[in-house]
PDB file of C-alpha atoms in Angstrom:
ATOM      1  CA  MET D  67      11.186  -2.671 -28.693  1.00  0.00           C
ATOM      2  CA  SER D  68      12.356   0.815 -27.803  1.00  0.00           C
ATOM      3  CA  ARG D  69      13.869   1.579 -24.443  1.00  0.00           C
ATOM      4  CA  ALA D  70      11.416   2.063 -21.599  1.00  0.00           C
ATOM      5  CA  THR D  71      11.474   4.831 -18.988  1.00  0.00           C
ATOM      6  CA  LEU D  72      10.330   4.207 -15.421  1.00  0.00           C
ATOM      7  CA  TYR D  73       9.604   7.063 -13.054  1.00  0.00           C
ATOM      8  CA  SER D  74      10.342   5.628  -9.643  1.00  0.00           C
ATOM      9  CA  PHE D  75      11.029   6.415  -5.995  1.00  0.00           C
ATOM     10  CA  ARG D  76      13.591   4.108  -4.441  1.00  0.00           C
ATOM     11  CA  ARG D  77      11.811   3.375  -1.161  1.00  0.00           C
ATOM     12  CA  CYS D  78       8.245   3.190  -2.496  1.00  0.00           C
ATOM     13  CA  PRO D  79       7.015  -0.438  -2.274  1.00  0.00           C
ATOM     14  CA  TYR D  80       4.921  -0.071  -5.433  1.00  0.00           C
ATOM     15  CA  ALA D  81       7.945   1.191  -7.338  1.00  0.00           C
ATOM     16  CA  MET D  82      10.108  -1.583  -5.861  1.00  0.00           C
ATOM     17  CA  ARG D  83       7.892  -4.324  -7.182  1.00  0.00           C
ATOM     18  CA  ALA D  84       7.742  -2.706 -10.597  1.00  0.00           C
ATOM     19  CA  ARG D  85      11.550  -2.438 -10.702  1.00  0.00           C
ATOM     20  CA  MET D  86      11.943  -6.081  -9.662  1.00  0.00           C
ATOM     21  CA  ALA D  87       9.689  -7.318 -12.458  1.00  0.00           C
ATOM     22  CA  LEU D  88      11.377  -5.130 -15.055  1.00  0.00           C
ATOM     23  CA  ARG D  89      14.846  -6.275 -14.021  1.00  0.00           C
ATOM     24  CA  TYR D  90      13.821  -9.941 -13.838  1.00  0.00           C
ATOM     25  CA  SER D  91      12.324  -9.652 -17.323  1.00  0.00           C
ATOM     26  CA  ALA D  92      15.523  -8.016 -18.631  1.00  0.00           C
ATOM     27  CA  VAL D  93      13.627  -5.003 -19.971  1.00  0.00           C
ATOM     28  CA  ASP D  94      15.965  -2.232 -21.126  1.00  0.00           C
ATOM     29  CA  VAL D  95      14.702   0.556 -18.887  1.00  0.00           C
ATOM     30  CA  ALA D  96      15.964   3.970 -17.827  1.00  0.00           C
ATOM     31  CA  ILE D  97      15.101   4.656 -14.181  1.00  0.00           C
ATOM     32  CA  VAL D  98      14.234   8.254 -13.333  1.00  0.00           C
ATOM     33  CA  GLU D  99      14.380   8.785  -9.551  1.00  0.00           C
ATOM     34  CA  VAL D 100      11.587  11.163  -8.589  1.00  0.00           C
ATOM     35  CA  SER D 101      11.582  13.623  -5.724  1.00  0.00           C
ATOM     36  CA  LEU D 102       8.116  13.343  -4.233  1.00  0.00           C
ATOM     37  CA  LYS D 103       8.314  17.011  -3.212  1.00  0.00           C
ATOM     38  CA  ALA D 104       9.204  18.151  -6.732  1.00  0.00           C
ATOM     39  CA  LYS D 105       7.679  15.732  -9.214  1.00  0.00           C
ATOM     40  CA  PRO D 106       8.969  16.208 -12.761  1.00  0.00           C
ATOM     41  CA  ALA D 107       6.627  17.904 -15.193  1.00  0.00           C
ATOM     42  CA  GLU D 108       7.215  15.186 -17.785  1.00  0.00           C
ATOM     43  CA  MET D 109       5.920  12.522 -15.359  1.00  0.00           C
ATOM     44  CA  LEU D 110       2.853  14.595 -14.472  1.00  0.00           C
ATOM     45  CA  ALA D 111       2.178  15.087 -18.177  1.00  0.00           C
ATOM     46  CA  LEU D 112       2.160  11.304 -18.627  1.00  0.00           C
ATOM     47  CA  SER D 113       0.065  10.486 -15.559  1.00  0.00           C
ATOM     48  CA  SER D 114      -2.178  12.988 -13.813  1.00  0.00           C
ATOM     49  CA  LYS D 115      -2.217  10.737 -10.721  1.00  0.00           C
ATOM     50  CA  GLY D 116       1.200  12.073  -9.825  1.00  0.00           C
ATOM     51  CA  THR D 117       2.268   8.850  -8.119  1.00  0.00           C
ATOM     52  CA  VAL D 118       5.085   6.443  -8.877  1.00  0.00           C
ATOM     53  CA  PRO D 119       5.698   4.140 -10.601  1.00  0.00           C
ATOM     54  CA  VAL D 120       4.952   5.330 -14.119  1.00  0.00           C
ATOM     55  CA  LEU D 121       6.269   3.377 -17.113  1.00  0.00           C
ATOM     56  CA  GLN D 122       6.515   4.897 -20.577  1.00  0.00           C
ATOM     57  CA  VAL D 123       7.258   2.446 -23.375  1.00  0.00           C
ATOM     58  CA  ASP D 124       6.466   2.320 -27.091  1.00  0.00           C
ATOM     59  CA  GLY D 125       4.118   5.302 -26.848  1.00  0.00           C
ATOM     60  CA  ARG D 126       2.208   3.676 -24.021  1.00  0.00           C
ATOM     61  CA  VAL D 127       1.903   4.824 -20.388  1.00  0.00           C
ATOM     62  CA  ILE D 128       1.327   2.333 -17.550  1.00  0.00           C
ATOM     63  CA  ASP D 129       0.867   3.918 -14.129  1.00  0.00           C
ATOM     64  CA  GLU D 130      -0.199   0.984 -11.930  1.00  0.00           C
ATOM     65  CA  SER D 131       2.556  -1.129 -10.406  1.00  0.00           C
ATOM     66  CA  LEU D 132       0.797  -4.463 -10.931  1.00  0.00           C
ATOM     67  CA  GLU D 133       0.101  -3.616 -14.560  1.00  0.00           C
ATOM     68  CA  ILE D 134       3.779  -2.775 -15.008  1.00  0.00           C
ATOM     69  CA  MET D 135       4.722  -6.138 -13.503  1.00  0.00           C
ATOM     70  CA  ASN D 136       2.349  -8.019 -15.777  1.00  0.00           C
ATOM     71  CA  TRP D 137       3.549  -6.082 -18.821  1.00  0.00           C
ATOM     72  CA  ALA D 138       7.169  -6.931 -17.983  1.00  0.00           C
ATOM     73  CA  LEU D 139       6.378 -10.618 -17.501  1.00  0.00           C
ATOM     74  CA  ALA D 140       4.589 -10.676 -20.841  1.00  0.00           C
ATOM     75  CA  GLN D 141       7.867  -9.587 -22.439  1.00  0.00           C
ATOM     76  CA  HIS D 142      10.019 -12.273 -20.803  1.00  0.00           C
ATOM     77  CA  ASP D 143       9.272 -14.678 -17.958  1.00  0.00           C
ATOM     78  CA  PRO D 144      12.136 -17.196 -17.826  1.00  0.00           C
ATOM     79  CA  GLN D 145      11.244 -18.721 -14.426  1.00  0.00           C
ATOM     80  CA  ASP D 146       7.454 -18.737 -14.941  1.00  0.00           C
ATOM     81  CA  TRP D 147       6.521 -16.113 -12.363  1.00  0.00           C
ATOM     82  CA  ARG D 148       3.037 -16.066 -13.929  1.00  0.00           C
ATOM     83  CA  LEU D 149       2.486 -19.788 -13.217  1.00  0.00           C
ATOM     84  CA  ARG D 150       1.051 -20.237 -16.703  1.00  0.00           C
ATOM     85  CA  ASP D 151      -0.105 -23.847 -16.187  1.00  0.00           C
ATOM     86  CA  ASP D 152      -1.317 -23.477 -12.609  1.00  0.00           C
ATOM     87  CA  ALA D 153      -4.831 -22.016 -12.427  1.00  0.00           C
ATOM     88  CA  ASP D 154      -5.034 -22.494  -8.653  1.00  0.00           C
ATOM     89  CA  GLY D 155      -1.712 -20.714  -8.203  1.00  0.00           C
ATOM     90  CA  GLN D 156      -2.889 -17.832 -10.376  1.00  0.00           C
ATOM     91  CA  ALA D 157      -6.094 -17.523  -8.334  1.00  0.00           C
ATOM     92  CA  LEU D 158      -4.175 -17.557  -5.045  1.00  0.00           C
ATOM     93  CA  THR D 159      -1.753 -14.960  -6.403  1.00  0.00           C
ATOM     94  CA  ALA D 160      -4.619 -12.640  -7.348  1.00  0.00           C
ATOM     95  CA  ALA D 161      -6.253 -13.077  -3.931  1.00  0.00           C
ATOM     96  CA  LEU D 162      -3.020 -12.390  -2.047  1.00  0.00           C
ATOM     97  CA  ILE D 163      -2.222  -9.273  -4.046  1.00  0.00           C
ATOM     98  CA  GLU D 164      -5.760  -7.954  -3.570  1.00  0.00           C
ATOM     99  CA  GLU D 165      -5.607  -8.529   0.209  1.00  0.00           C
ATOM    100  CA  ASN D 166      -2.154  -6.934   0.355  1.00  0.00           C
ATOM    101  CA  ASP D 167      -3.106  -3.865  -1.662  1.00  0.00           C
ATOM    102  CA  GLN D 168      -6.615  -3.307  -0.284  1.00  0.00           C
ATOM    103  CA  VAL D 169      -6.376  -4.393   3.369  1.00  0.00           C
ATOM    104  CA  PHE D 170      -2.820  -4.988   4.599  1.00  0.00           C
ATOM    105  CA  LYS D 171      -1.547  -1.707   3.113  1.00  0.00           C
ATOM    106  CA  LEU D 172      -4.111   0.239   5.178  1.00  0.00           C
ATOM    107  CA  HIS D 173      -2.933  -1.393   8.407  1.00  0.00           C
ATOM    108  CA  LEU D 174       0.689  -0.866   7.358  1.00  0.00           C
ATOM    109  CA  ASN D 175       0.134   2.858   6.777  1.00  0.00           C
ATOM    110  CA  ARG D 176      -1.459   3.276  10.197  1.00  0.00           C
ATOM    111  CA  TYR D 177       1.224   1.202  11.918  1.00  0.00           C
ATOM    112  CA  LYS D 178       4.007   3.135  10.212  1.00  0.00           C
ATOM    113  CA  TYR D 179       2.443   6.563  10.793  1.00  0.00           C
ATOM    114  CA  PRO D 180       0.431   6.223  14.039  1.00  0.00           C
ATOM    115  CA  GLU D 181       0.668   9.980  14.638  1.00  0.00           C
ATOM    116  CA  ARG D 182      -1.614  10.436  11.629  1.00  0.00           C
ATOM    117  CA  HIS D 183      -4.143   8.006  13.106  1.00  0.00           C
ATOM    118  CA  PRO D 184      -4.292   8.846  16.822  1.00  0.00           C
ATOM    119  CA  GLU D 185      -7.606   7.063  17.388  1.00  0.00           C
ATOM    120  CA  TYR D 186      -5.734   3.925  18.471  1.00  0.00           C
ATOM    121  CA  PRO D 187      -2.218   3.039  19.656  1.00  0.00           C
ATOM    122  CA  LYS D 188       0.405   1.817  17.224  1.00  0.00           C
ATOM    123  CA  GLU D 189       0.218  -1.712  18.640  1.00  0.00           C
ATOM    124  CA  ARG D 190      -3.418  -2.059  17.599  1.00  0.00           C
ATOM    125  CA  TYR D 191      -2.559  -1.289  13.971  1.00  0.00           C
ATOM    126  CA  ARG D 192       0.284  -3.774  14.117  1.00  0.00           C
ATOM    127  CA  HIS D 193      -2.030  -6.427  15.525  1.00  0.00           C
ATOM    128  CA  GLU D 194      -4.504  -5.826  12.679  1.00  0.00           C
ATOM    129  CA  GLY D 195      -1.708  -6.217  10.127  1.00  0.00           C
ATOM    130  CA  GLU D 196      -0.578  -9.459  11.723  1.00  0.00           C
ATOM    131  CA  ALA D 197      -3.617 -11.300  10.345  1.00  0.00           C
ATOM    132  CA  PHE D 198      -1.972 -11.098   6.919  1.00  0.00           C
ATOM    133  CA  LEU D 199       1.437 -12.086   8.298  1.00  0.00           C
ATOM    134  CA  ARG D 200      -0.126 -15.212   9.807  1.00  0.00           C
ATOM    135  CA  ARG D 201      -1.645 -16.119   6.451  1.00  0.00           C
ATOM    136  CA  LEU D 202       1.721 -15.762   4.730  1.00  0.00           C
ATOM    137  CA  GLU D 203       3.460 -17.770   7.451  1.00  0.00           C
ATOM    138  CA  ALA D 204       1.001 -20.624   6.899  1.00  0.00           C
ATOM    139  CA  LEU D 205       1.523 -20.528   3.127  1.00  0.00           C
ATOM    140  CA  LEU D 206       5.271 -20.861   3.647  1.00  0.00           C
ATOM    141  CA  GLU D 207       4.947 -23.989   5.787  1.00  0.00           C
ATOM    142  CA  PRO D 208       4.985 -26.543   2.927  1.00  0.00           C
ATOM    143  CA  ARG D 209       7.283 -24.667   0.509  1.00  0.00           C
ATOM    144  CA  PRO D 210       9.949 -21.936   0.380  1.00  0.00           C
ATOM    145  CA  PHE D 211       7.772 -19.441  -1.543  1.00  0.00           C
ATOM    146  CA  LEU D 212       4.199 -18.211  -1.161  1.00  0.00           C
ATOM    147  CA  VAL D 213       2.431 -19.904  -4.066  1.00  0.00           C
ATOM    148  CA  ALA D 214       4.877 -22.258  -5.797  1.00  0.00           C
ATOM    149  CA  GLU D 215       8.117 -24.119  -5.222  1.00  0.00           C
ATOM    150  CA  HIS D 216       9.895 -21.241  -6.938  1.00  0.00           C
ATOM    151  CA  GLN D 217       9.687 -17.473  -6.749  1.00  0.00           C
ATOM    152  CA  SER D 218       6.638 -16.062  -8.501  1.00  0.00           C
ATOM    153  CA  LEU D 219       4.638 -12.893  -9.019  1.00  0.00           C
ATOM    154  CA  ALA D 220       3.061 -13.157  -5.564  1.00  0.00           C
ATOM    155  CA  ASP D 221       6.439 -13.083  -3.799  1.00  0.00           C
ATOM    156  CA  ALA D 222       7.728 -10.075  -5.722  1.00  0.00           C
ATOM    157  CA  ALA D 223       4.445  -8.173  -5.416  1.00  0.00           C
ATOM    158  CA  LEU D 224       4.132  -8.638  -1.652  1.00  0.00           C
ATOM    159  CA  MET D 225       7.722  -8.541  -0.439  1.00  0.00           C
ATOM    160  CA  PRO D 226       8.207  -4.736  -0.444  1.00  0.00           C
ATOM    161  CA  PHE D 227       5.160  -4.318   1.797  1.00  0.00           C
ATOM    162  CA  VAL D 228       6.194  -7.057   4.235  1.00  0.00           C
ATOM    163  CA  ARG D 229       9.656  -5.450   4.300  1.00  0.00           C
ATOM    164  CA  GLN D 230       8.141  -2.089   5.182  1.00  0.00           C
ATOM    165  CA  PHE D 231       6.014  -3.629   7.939  1.00  0.00           C
ATOM    166  CA  ALA D 232       9.040  -5.466   9.352  1.00  0.00           C
ATOM    167  CA  HIS D 233      11.151  -2.311   9.344  1.00  0.00           C
ATOM    168  CA  VAL D 234       8.728  -0.232  11.418  1.00  0.00           C
ATOM    169  CA  ASP D 235      10.039  -2.054  14.498  1.00  0.00           C
ATOM    170  CA  ARG D 236      12.822  -4.431  13.535  1.00  0.00           C
ATOM    171  CA  ASP D 237      13.338  -5.723  17.080  1.00  0.00           C
ATOM    172  CA  TRP D 238       9.679  -6.677  17.336  1.00  0.00           C
ATOM    173  CA  PHE D 239       9.666  -8.404  13.942  1.00  0.00           C
ATOM    174  CA  ALA D 240      12.865 -10.321  14.730  1.00  0.00           C
ATOM    175  CA  GLN D 241      11.219 -11.999  17.732  1.00  0.00           C
ATOM    176  CA  ALA D 242       7.706 -12.307  16.289  1.00  0.00           C
ATOM    177  CA  PRO D 243       6.331 -15.849  15.781  1.00  0.00           C
ATOM    178  CA  TYR D 244       6.844 -15.883  12.004  1.00  0.00           C
ATOM    179  CA  PRO D 245      10.092 -17.805  11.430  1.00  0.00           C
ATOM    180  CA  ARG D 246       9.261 -18.872   7.866  1.00  0.00           C
ATOM    181  CA  LEU D 247       8.236 -15.356   6.877  1.00  0.00           C
ATOM    182  CA  GLN D 248      11.381 -13.929   8.477  1.00  0.00           C
ATOM    183  CA  ASP D 249      13.507 -16.380   6.486  1.00  0.00           C
ATOM    184  CA  TRP D 250      11.583 -15.654   3.271  1.00  0.00           C
ATOM    185  CA  LEU D 251      12.066 -11.914   3.730  1.00  0.00           C
ATOM    186  CA  GLN D 252      15.752 -12.241   4.555  1.00  0.00           C
ATOM    187  CA  ARG D 253      16.382 -14.387   1.478  1.00  0.00           C
ATOM    188  CA  TYR D 254      14.732 -11.696  -0.610  1.00  0.00           C
ATOM    189  CA  LEU D 255      16.673  -8.867   1.003  1.00  0.00           C
ATOM    190  CA  GLU D 256      19.925 -10.678   0.236  1.00  0.00           C
ATOM    191  CA  SER D 257      18.937 -11.725  -3.275  1.00  0.00           C
ATOM    192  CA  GLU D 258      20.796 -10.431  -6.292  1.00  0.00           C
ATOM    193  CA  LEU D 259      17.531  -9.154  -7.749  1.00  0.00           C
ATOM    194  CA  PHE D 260      16.566  -7.026  -4.760  1.00  0.00           C
ATOM    195  CA  VAL D 261      20.071  -5.726  -4.106  1.00  0.00           C
ATOM    196  CA  ALA D 262      20.304  -4.644  -7.757  1.00  0.00           C
ATOM    197  CA  ILE D 263      17.045  -2.694  -7.781  1.00  0.00           C
ATOM    198  CA  MET D 264      17.956  -0.851  -4.564  1.00  0.00           C
ATOM    199  CA  VAL D 265      21.307   0.513  -5.758  1.00  0.00           C
ATOM    200  CA  LYS D 266      21.375   4.277  -5.322  1.00  0.00           C
TER     201      LYS D 266
END
C-alpha cells in the first residue's frame, strides 16, 4: 500500500478522530496541516467540500471522517475497535455516532458560539447538550468505555466532541455531575494515542 496523505486541522474534532484511527491502525500517513483561511488548492481539487479531513490513498479520496476511520480499521484493527463479533455493540456504536454527529454537534456549536445564536442564552444550549452527556455517563457506569470493556470506535469517534464541549467552560465541566465521563475524558486526554495525534 502506498503512503496516504491526510489533510487535517489540528483542533477540528472530525480531523482528530480520523487521525486517531489512522495512528491506531499504523497507517503510514503524511499529515498536511491546513489553514482554514487559505485551504490548499490540491485539497480543494480532491474534495470540493473544502472541509477537513480529506484522505488520499491509492488513488482514492475519502472526505468523511467516519469513512476514514472505518477505512483505517479495515487495514489493521489489533484491539478490535470494530467489535467484529458483537452485533449489539456495533448497533450501539452506530446509534451513538449518529446522535453525536446529528444532534449533539448542533448543541455544541451553539454552546461554543452563543454570539452566533443569540435567540437563547449560552446556558440553554449547554443544557440541551447535557442530554447526551447523561447518556454517556450512564453507559460508563458498568464499564470503563462506552460500548465494550476496551476502547472501541465509539470512544474514539465521540471523544473529540465531548472534549470540545468540556473545554467551553472547564470550571463548569469539572464540577458537573458526570464523574465517569470526566474520568473517561481525562484518560483519553492523557493517553499515548491522543497525545501523539495532537503534537504540533
